[in-house]
Coordinates of C-alpha atoms in Angstrom, one line a residue:
M1 CA 125.4 145.3 84.7
T2 CA 123.3 144.1 87.4
N3 CA 122.0 146.8 90.2
F4 CA 122.7 144.7 93.4
W5 CA 119.2 147.4 94.6
D6 CA 116.8 145.9 91.9
S7 CA 113.9 144.0 92.8
S8 CA 114.3 141.3 90.4
V9 CA 117.9 140.5 92.7
W10 CA 115.7 140.6 96.1
G11 CA 112.6 138.9 94.8
F12 CA 113.6 135.5 94.7
I13 CA 115.0 135.3 98.7
A14 CA 111.9 137.6 99.7
L15 CA 109.9 134.8 98.8
M16 CA 111.7 132.1 100.2
A17 CA 111.7 134.4 103.1
V18 CA 107.9 134.3 103.0
L19 CA 107.3 130.0 102.5
G20 CA 110.0 129.6 105.3
I21 CA 108.1 131.7 107.8
T22 CA 104.9 131.0 107.0
L23 CA 105.7 127.6 107.2
L24 CA 107.7 128.2 110.7
F25 CA 104.1 129.8 111.9
A26 CA 101.8 127.2 110.6
N27 CA 104.6 124.5 112.7
L28 CA 103.7 127.1 115.5
L29 CA 99.9 126.5 115.2
K30 CA 99.5 123.0 114.8
K31 CA 102.0 122.8 117.9
Q32 CA 99.3 125.6 120.1
F33 CA 96.2 124.0 118.9
R34 CA 95.0 121.0 119.1
F35 CA 92.2 120.5 116.8
L36 CA 94.6 121.1 114.1
K37 CA 97.7 118.8 115.7
Q38 CA 94.6 116.2 115.6
S39 CA 93.5 116.9 112.0
L40 CA 96.9 115.5 110.9
I41 CA 96.7 118.1 108.4
P42 CA 100.6 118.3 107.1
T43 CA 102.2 121.5 108.8
S44 CA 103.3 122.5 104.5
V45 CA 99.6 121.8 103.4
L46 CA 98.8 124.5 105.9
G47 CA 101.3 127.0 105.4
G48 CA 100.3 126.7 101.5
I49 CA 96.8 127.4 103.0
I50 CA 97.2 130.7 104.9
L51 CA 99.0 131.8 101.8
L52 CA 96.5 131.7 99.7
I53 CA 94.0 133.0 101.9
I54 CA 96.3 136.0 102.0
A55 CA 96.9 136.3 98.5
V56 CA 92.9 135.9 97.7
I57 CA 92.2 138.7 100.5
Y58 CA 95.2 140.8 98.9
Q59 CA 94.2 140.3 95.6
N60 CA 90.3 141.7 96.2
I61 CA 91.6 144.6 98.0
T62 CA 94.2 146.2 95.3
G63 CA 93.4 144.2 92.8
N64 CA 96.6 143.0 91.9
V65 CA 98.6 139.2 92.1
M66 CA 100.4 139.1 95.2
F67 CA 102.9 137.2 94.4
N68 CA 103.6 139.3 91.4
E69 CA 104.3 142.2 93.5
N70 CA 107.8 144.1 93.1
L71 CA 108.5 142.8 96.8
F72 CA 109.1 139.2 95.0
G73 CA 110.9 140.2 91.5
G74 CA 107.6 141.0 89.8
N75 CA 106.8 137.3 88.6
G76 CA 106.7 135.8 91.9
Q77 CA 103.6 133.4 90.7
A78 CA 105.8 131.6 88.1
T79 CA 108.4 131.2 90.5
L80 CA 105.7 129.0 92.3
E81 CA 104.7 127.2 90.0
L82 CA 108.9 126.6 88.8
L83 CA 109.7 125.8 92.5
T84 CA 107.1 123.2 92.3
Y85 CA 107.7 121.6 89.0
H86 CA 111.6 121.4 89.9
C87 CA 110.8 119.8 93.8
L88 CA 108.6 117.5 92.5
A89 CA 111.6 115.5 90.3
L90 CA 114.4 116.7 93.1
G91 CA 112.6 114.9 95.8
F92 CA 112.1 111.6 93.4
I93 CA 116.1 111.9 92.7
S94 CA 116.8 112.0 96.5
S95 CA 114.2 109.6 97.2
T96 CA 116.0 107.1 95.1
Y97 CA 119.0 107.7 96.3
R98 CA 117.7 106.5 99.9
S99 CA 119.7 103.0 101.3
A100 CA 117.1 100.3 100.5
S101 CA 119.4 97.6 100.9
A102 CA 116.7 94.9 102.7
K103 CA 116.3 91.6 101.1
F104 CA 113.0 89.7 101.0
G105 CA 112.1 85.9 100.2
K106 CA 109.0 85.5 98.3
K107 CA 106.4 85.7 100.5
R108 CA 107.4 89.8 101.0
T109 CA 108.1 90.1 97.3
V110 CA 104.6 88.9 96.8
E111 CA 103.3 91.4 99.2
I112 CA 105.5 94.1 98.0
I113 CA 104.0 93.2 94.8
D114 CA 101.0 93.1 95.7
S115 CA 101.3 97.0 96.9
G116 CA 102.3 98.3 94.0
V117 CA 99.0 96.5 92.3
T118 CA 97.0 98.1 94.9
T119 CA 98.6 101.9 94.3
V120 CA 97.9 101.7 90.2
S121 CA 94.7 100.7 91.1
G122 CA 94.2 103.3 93.4
Y123 CA 95.2 105.4 90.5
L124 CA 92.7 103.7 88.2
I125 CA 89.5 103.9 90.3
Q126 CA 90.2 107.3 90.8
A127 CA 90.8 107.8 87.2
I128 CA 87.9 106.2 86.2
F129 CA 85.2 107.8 88.6
G130 CA 86.6 111.1 87.8
L131 CA 87.2 111.0 83.9
G132 CA 83.6 109.5 83.9
I133 CA 82.1 112.8 86.2
T134 CA 83.7 115.0 83.8
I135 CA 82.7 113.3 80.7
L136 CA 78.8 113.5 81.3
I137 CA 79.5 116.9 82.4
A138 CA 80.5 117.9 79.0
L139 CA 77.4 116.4 77.3
V140 CA 75.5 118.9 79.3
V141 CA 77.8 121.8 79.9
K142 CA 78.9 123.9 76.7
D143 CA 82.6 124.0 76.4
F144 CA 83.5 121.8 79.1
F145 CA 86.8 120.4 79.1
S146 CA 85.7 116.7 78.6
A147 CA 88.8 115.5 80.4
S148 CA 89.9 117.7 82.7
G149 CA 88.2 114.1 85.5
I150 CA 91.5 112.4 84.4
I151 CA 94.1 115.2 86.5
L152 CA 92.0 113.3 89.3
P153 CA 94.4 110.5 90.3
F154 CA 97.5 113.1 89.5
G155 CA 96.5 114.9 92.5
Y156 CA 94.9 112.7 94.4
G157 CA 97.3 110.0 94.0
Q158 CA 100.7 111.8 93.2
G159 CA 99.9 115.2 94.7
T160 CA 101.1 118.6 93.6
G161 CA 103.4 118.3 90.8
Q162 CA 102.3 115.6 89.0
A163 CA 99.0 117.7 88.9
M164 CA 100.7 121.0 87.7
N165 CA 102.5 119.2 85.1
Y166 CA 99.5 117.8 83.5
G167 CA 97.0 120.8 84.1
N168 CA 99.9 122.7 82.1
I169 CA 100.1 120.2 79.4
Y170 CA 96.3 120.1 78.7
E171 CA 96.5 124.0 78.8
T172 CA 99.1 124.3 77.0
D173 CA 98.8 121.8 74.1
Y174 CA 94.6 121.6 74.7
G175 CA 93.6 125.0 75.2
F176 CA 92.6 124.3 78.5
V177 CA 92.1 127.2 80.4
G178 CA 93.0 127.4 83.9
G179 CA 94.8 124.1 83.5
K180 CA 97.6 124.2 85.9
T181 CA 95.2 125.9 88.8
F182 CA 92.7 123.0 88.1
G183 CA 95.7 120.5 88.8
L184 CA 96.6 122.1 91.9
S185 CA 93.2 122.8 93.4
I186 CA 92.5 118.8 93.1
A187 CA 95.7 118.1 94.7
A188 CA 94.9 120.7 97.6
C189 CA 91.5 119.1 97.9
G190 CA 93.7 115.9 98.1
F191 CA 95.5 117.2 101.1
L192 CA 92.4 118.0 103.1
S193 CA 90.7 114.3 102.1
A194 CA 93.1 113.0 103.6
A195 CA 93.2 114.7 107.0
I196 CA 89.3 114.9 107.2
G197 CA 88.8 110.9 106.0
G198 CA 91.9 110.1 108.1
V199 CA 90.8 111.8 111.2
I200 CA 87.1 110.2 110.8
H201 CA 88.1 106.6 110.6
L202 CA 90.8 107.5 113.2
N203 CA 87.8 108.7 115.8
I204 CA 86.0 105.8 114.3
M205 CA 88.3 103.3 115.9
K206 CA 89.3 105.0 119.3
K207 CA 84.9 104.5 119.8
R208 CA 85.3 100.8 119.0
G209 CA 88.4 101.5 121.3
Q210 CA 91.4 100.0 118.7
Y211 CA 92.8 103.6 119.0
K212 CA 93.9 106.4 121.3
F213 CA 95.0 110.1 120.3
N214 CA 98.5 110.6 121.2
D215 CA 99.8 113.6 123.8
E216 CA 102.7 114.6 122.8
D217 CA 104.6 113.5 119.6
I218 CA 106.4 110.7 119.7
I219 CA 110.2 111.0 118.9
E220 CA 112.6 108.6 118.3
A221 CA 116.2 109.0 118.6
L222 CA 118.6 108.9 116.1
N223 CA 122.0 107.0 116.8
S224 CA 125.3 107.5 115.3
E225 CA 124.7 104.3 112.5
Q226 CA 121.6 106.0 111.6
I227 CA 122.8 109.1 110.6
E228 CA 126.1 107.7 109.4
S229 CA 128.0 104.5 108.7
K230 CA 131.8 103.8 108.8
D231 CA 132.4 103.7 105.2
E232 CA 131.4 106.8 104.7
V233 CA 133.0 110.0 103.5
P234 CA 133.3 112.1 107.1
M235 CA 130.5 114.7 108.0
N236 CA 133.1 117.5 107.9
G237 CA 136.2 116.8 105.2
S238 CA 137.1 118.9 103.1
I239 CA 133.7 119.6 101.6
D240 CA 130.9 119.2 103.6
K241 CA 128.6 116.5 102.9
M242 CA 125.6 118.3 102.8
S243 CA 127.1 120.0 99.6
I244 CA 128.4 115.8 98.5
Q245 CA 124.3 115.1 98.3
V246 CA 123.5 118.7 96.9
S247 CA 125.4 117.9 94.5
I248 CA 124.9 114.8 93.0
V249 CA 121.4 115.6 93.4
F250 CA 121.7 118.3 90.9
A251 CA 124.4 116.4 89.0
T252 CA 121.8 113.8 88.3
Y253 CA 118.9 115.8 87.3
L254 CA 121.5 117.7 85.0
L255 CA 122.0 114.1 82.9
A256 CA 117.5 113.4 83.2
Y257 CA 117.5 117.2 81.5
F258 CA 120.1 116.1 78.6
A259 CA 117.9 113.2 78.4
I260 CA 114.7 115.0 78.0
Y261 CA 116.4 118.0 75.5
F262 CA 117.2 114.6 73.3
L263 CA 114.5 113.3 73.1
A264 CA 112.4 116.5 72.7
S265 CA 114.4 117.3 69.9
L266 CA 113.6 114.1 68.6
V267 CA 110.0 114.0 68.5
P268 CA 109.4 117.8 68.8
G269 CA 105.4 116.7 68.9
F270 CA 106.1 115.1 72.6
Q271 CA 107.9 118.1 73.9
S272 CA 105.8 118.9 76.9
I273 CA 105.0 115.2 77.6
L274 CA 108.6 114.7 77.7
Y275 CA 109.1 117.7 80.0
G276 CA 106.1 116.7 82.0
F277 CA 108.0 113.5 83.0
N278 CA 110.9 115.1 84.2
F279 CA 110.5 113.3 87.5
L280 CA 110.6 109.9 86.0
F281 CA 113.6 110.5 84.5
G282 CA 115.0 112.1 87.1
V283 CA 114.6 108.3 89.2
L284 CA 116.1 106.4 86.3
F285 CA 119.0 108.5 85.9
A286 CA 119.8 108.2 89.5
T287 CA 118.9 104.3 89.4
L288 CA 122.1 104.0 86.8
V289 CA 123.7 107.2 89.0
K290 CA 123.8 104.5 92.3
K291 CA 124.1 101.3 90.5
V292 CA 127.4 102.5 89.2
L293 CA 128.8 103.9 92.7
S294 CA 127.7 100.8 94.1
S295 CA 129.6 98.4 91.6
L296 CA 132.5 101.2 91.9
N297 CA 132.2 100.4 95.5
K298 CA 132.6 96.6 94.9
K299 CA 135.5 96.9 93.2
G300 CA 137.6 99.5 95.1
V301 CA 137.5 101.8 92.8
V302 CA 136.0 104.2 95.3
K303 CA 136.8 103.4 98.6
K304 CA 134.3 105.5 100.4
Q305 CA 130.7 105.6 100.5
Y306 CA 129.8 108.9 99.2
V307 CA 125.5 108.7 99.2
N308 CA 124.1 109.5 102.5
S309 CA 120.6 107.8 103.2
F310 CA 119.8 110.3 106.3
L311 CA 120.9 112.8 104.4
M312 CA 119.3 111.9 101.1
N313 CA 115.9 111.7 103.5
R314 CA 115.9 115.6 104.6
I315 CA 116.7 116.7 101.1
C316 CA 113.8 114.7 99.8
G317 CA 111.9 115.9 103.3
L318 CA 112.6 119.4 101.9
C319 CA 111.8 119.4 98.8
F320 CA 108.2 117.8 99.1
D321 CA 107.5 120.7 102.0
I322 CA 108.5 123.4 99.2
M323 CA 106.5 121.9 96.7
I324 CA 103.6 121.2 98.4
I325 CA 103.6 125.0 100.0
T326 CA 104.0 126.6 96.7
G327 CA 101.8 124.2 94.9
I328 CA 99.2 125.3 97.0
A329 CA 99.7 129.0 97.3
A330 CA 100.0 129.0 93.1
I331 CA 96.4 128.5 92.8
R332 CA 94.9 131.0 91.1
I333 CA 90.9 131.3 92.6
E334 CA 89.6 133.9 89.8
F335 CA 90.3 130.8 87.3
L336 CA 88.2 128.0 89.4
K337 CA 85.1 130.6 88.9
D338 CA 83.3 128.6 86.4
T339 CA 84.8 125.2 87.6
W340 CA 84.7 125.2 91.1
W341 CA 81.5 122.7 91.2
A342 CA 82.9 120.6 88.7
L343 CA 86.2 120.4 91.0
L344 CA 84.1 120.2 94.5
I345 CA 82.3 116.8 93.1
L346 CA 85.5 115.5 91.9
A347 CA 86.8 116.2 95.3
V348 CA 84.3 114.6 97.1
V349 CA 83.8 111.2 94.7
G350 CA 87.1 111.1 95.0
A351 CA 88.3 110.8 98.9
V352 CA 85.0 109.3 99.0
V353 CA 85.4 106.0 96.5
T354 CA 89.5 105.8 97.2
Y355 CA 87.9 105.1 100.9
L356 CA 85.9 102.4 100.0
Y357 CA 88.2 100.4 97.6
L358 CA 90.6 101.0 99.9
R359 CA 89.0 99.4 102.9
V360 CA 87.8 96.2 100.3
A361 CA 91.5 95.6 99.1
C362 CA 93.2 95.9 102.7
K363 CA 90.6 93.6 104.6
T364 CA 91.3 91.1 101.6
V365 CA 95.1 91.3 100.3
F366 CA 96.5 92.7 103.7
K367 CA 95.1 90.4 106.4
D368 CA 97.9 90.6 108.4
C369 CA 97.5 94.8 109.1
V370 CA 94.4 95.7 107.9
E371 CA 94.0 99.2 109.4
E372 CA 97.8 100.2 109.4
Q373 CA 97.8 99.1 105.8
F374 CA 95.0 101.1 104.9
L375 CA 95.6 104.2 107.0
C376 CA 99.2 104.3 105.2
W377 CA 97.7 104.0 101.8
Y378 CA 94.5 106.1 102.2
G379 CA 96.7 108.7 103.5
M380 CA 98.9 108.7 99.8
L381 CA 96.1 108.1 97.3
T382 CA 95.1 111.3 98.8
G383 CA 97.8 113.3 99.6
T384 CA 101.6 112.5 99.5
A385 CA 103.9 108.8 100.8
S386 CA 104.6 111.7 104.1
T387 CA 101.1 111.8 104.4
G388 CA 100.2 108.1 104.7
M389 CA 103.4 107.9 106.9
I390 CA 101.9 110.1 109.2
L391 CA 98.5 108.3 109.6
L392 CA 100.3 105.6 109.9
R393 CA 102.2 106.8 112.5
E394 CA 98.9 107.0 114.5
V395 CA 98.5 103.3 114.6
D396 CA 101.8 102.3 114.4
P397 CA 104.5 104.7 116.0
E398 CA 107.2 102.1 116.1
F399 CA 106.5 100.7 112.4
K400 CA 105.9 97.1 114.0
T401 CA 103.9 96.2 110.8
H402 CA 105.2 95.9 107.1
A403 CA 102.8 98.9 106.0
A404 CA 105.9 101.4 106.1
D405 CA 108.4 99.3 104.2
N406 CA 105.2 98.2 101.7
L407 CA 104.7 101.9 101.7
V408 CA 108.4 102.7 100.5
Y409 CA 109.3 99.8 98.0
Q410 CA 105.9 99.8 96.0
N411 CA 107.2 102.7 94.3
F412 CA 109.5 100.1 91.7
P413 CA 106.4 97.8 90.6
A414 CA 103.6 100.8 90.6
I415 CA 106.1 102.8 88.5
A416 CA 105.9 99.7 86.0
L417 CA 102.4 99.1 86.2
G418 CA 101.5 103.3 86.3
F419 CA 103.5 104.1 83.3
P420 CA 100.9 103.1 80.5
M421 CA 98.3 104.9 82.5
M422 CA 100.5 108.1 82.3
I423 CA 100.9 107.3 79.1
V424 CA 97.6 107.2 78.4
A425 CA 96.6 110.4 79.9
T426 CA 98.6 112.3 78.2
M427 CA 95.9 111.4 74.7
C428 CA 92.8 111.7 76.7
P429 CA 91.8 115.2 75.8
K430 CA 91.6 113.9 72.1
M431 CA 89.7 111.0 73.1
P432 CA 88.2 110.8 76.2
V433 CA 85.7 108.2 76.3
I434 CA 88.5 105.4 74.6
T435 CA 90.7 106.5 77.6
W436 CA 87.4 105.4 79.8
L437 CA 87.3 102.4 78.8
I438 CA 91.4 101.3 78.5
C439 CA 91.5 102.5 82.3
L440 CA 88.3 100.1 83.1
A441 CA 90.0 97.2 81.3
Y442 CA 93.2 97.7 83.2
F443 CA 91.8 98.3 86.4
V444 CA 89.5 94.7 85.7
V445 CA 93.0 93.2 84.7
L446 CA 94.6 94.7 87.9
Q447 CA 91.8 93.2 90.5
V448 CA 91.7 90.0 89.1
Y449 CA 95.3 89.8 89.8
L450 CA 95.3 91.3 92.8
F451 CA 92.0 89.2 94.5
R452 CA 93.6 86.1 92.7
K453 CA 93.5 84.0 95.6
S454 CA 89.9 84.4 96.5
I455 CA 88.6 84.5 93.1
F456 CA 90.7 81.4 92.4
K457 CA 90.4 79.8 95.6
K458 CA 89.9 76.0 95.8
K459 CA 86.3 74.7 96.9
S460 CA 86.8 72.2 99.6
K461 CA 85.2 68.8 99.1

């Protein structure tokens, strides 16, 4: 029998309320303090840092983990990790349902493929340097987890959820103590690298007269067609339109769960790996369901459009905001007492090599919009796609260049090209040196393709 006055009943509500209040407070701070606004640090990252600081202070004073107190149901720390894990997949599913009806010619298609190759190349160069550093450290420091450096591209390149997933795999299957916290910390450092590196680059552009800071937020008014098309179900029918979108997203996630459960029962040795790819299964089933709905619409079986891109965008934004703030708040500082210095080395090296590689790639491959493409990719490959859009908006507020479209559509080739790396990374603890060599070889192959015009250009007579 459930008593409504038990802390377990109110713990989740209290936790969500604290997350929401912190987001609002962080947003207020960004509005009030100019240096925070100019730092370009996402509100969710700032909120996560605030909660992390409060949690550390609370633990130092009381000796207890703040989120495991009765106010949060006694197990709030685990709830934070669950929210981070599930919001990653839910965010990807909702983003997959967004409209992508634009048709590209051959030139734009090639540019999209080049964008995907650039993204995966960013993952690989982070893996090469990150794994190389931790392999060398393991030769000197006894019992150091040599494969921990491969988490760098998942924390920087893919964000909080994936960093925690791989940290959890290494912690559960290979005994990497504090693996989840290590992954979450790498992701948090990535957001700081995006903000710090982005601001430094913007100031360099400002000194050259290429850029001027915006004093006010640029607000783009949405017209009715951007919110709702004529052939869609009404916003307020017998069922609320937002309810339909949420139902579609969760139904898709359930299909993904069934698939994962079935595969895990066939190959139990890969259980943690399969569940770590929850977001990928979500994208696959979202793509499939989207195709089925589109086919039914064309055949006239379903008369109205049920998926609304505007609302799916809102769900995606909500999920990623929750994922980021919970991911940072869930960091356990005490688990980093023996590895903080390695974490710092990885964070600095990851930011520098990502910056330098993207400068070369964008100047060579994306000559039509070098700075826009660079800021977009640097923000994404150290934070998330939304961080890249924040940096891009500073120099291209009306999205006149192709950079924003490239950021969206590169996901398709990036998933295909990046999948082998995800598989190899799960085997990394067993064979770190071989994994490093595979990443290096794959990186070289992709560079030959990406810089093909420079490498194979015809010499003038």
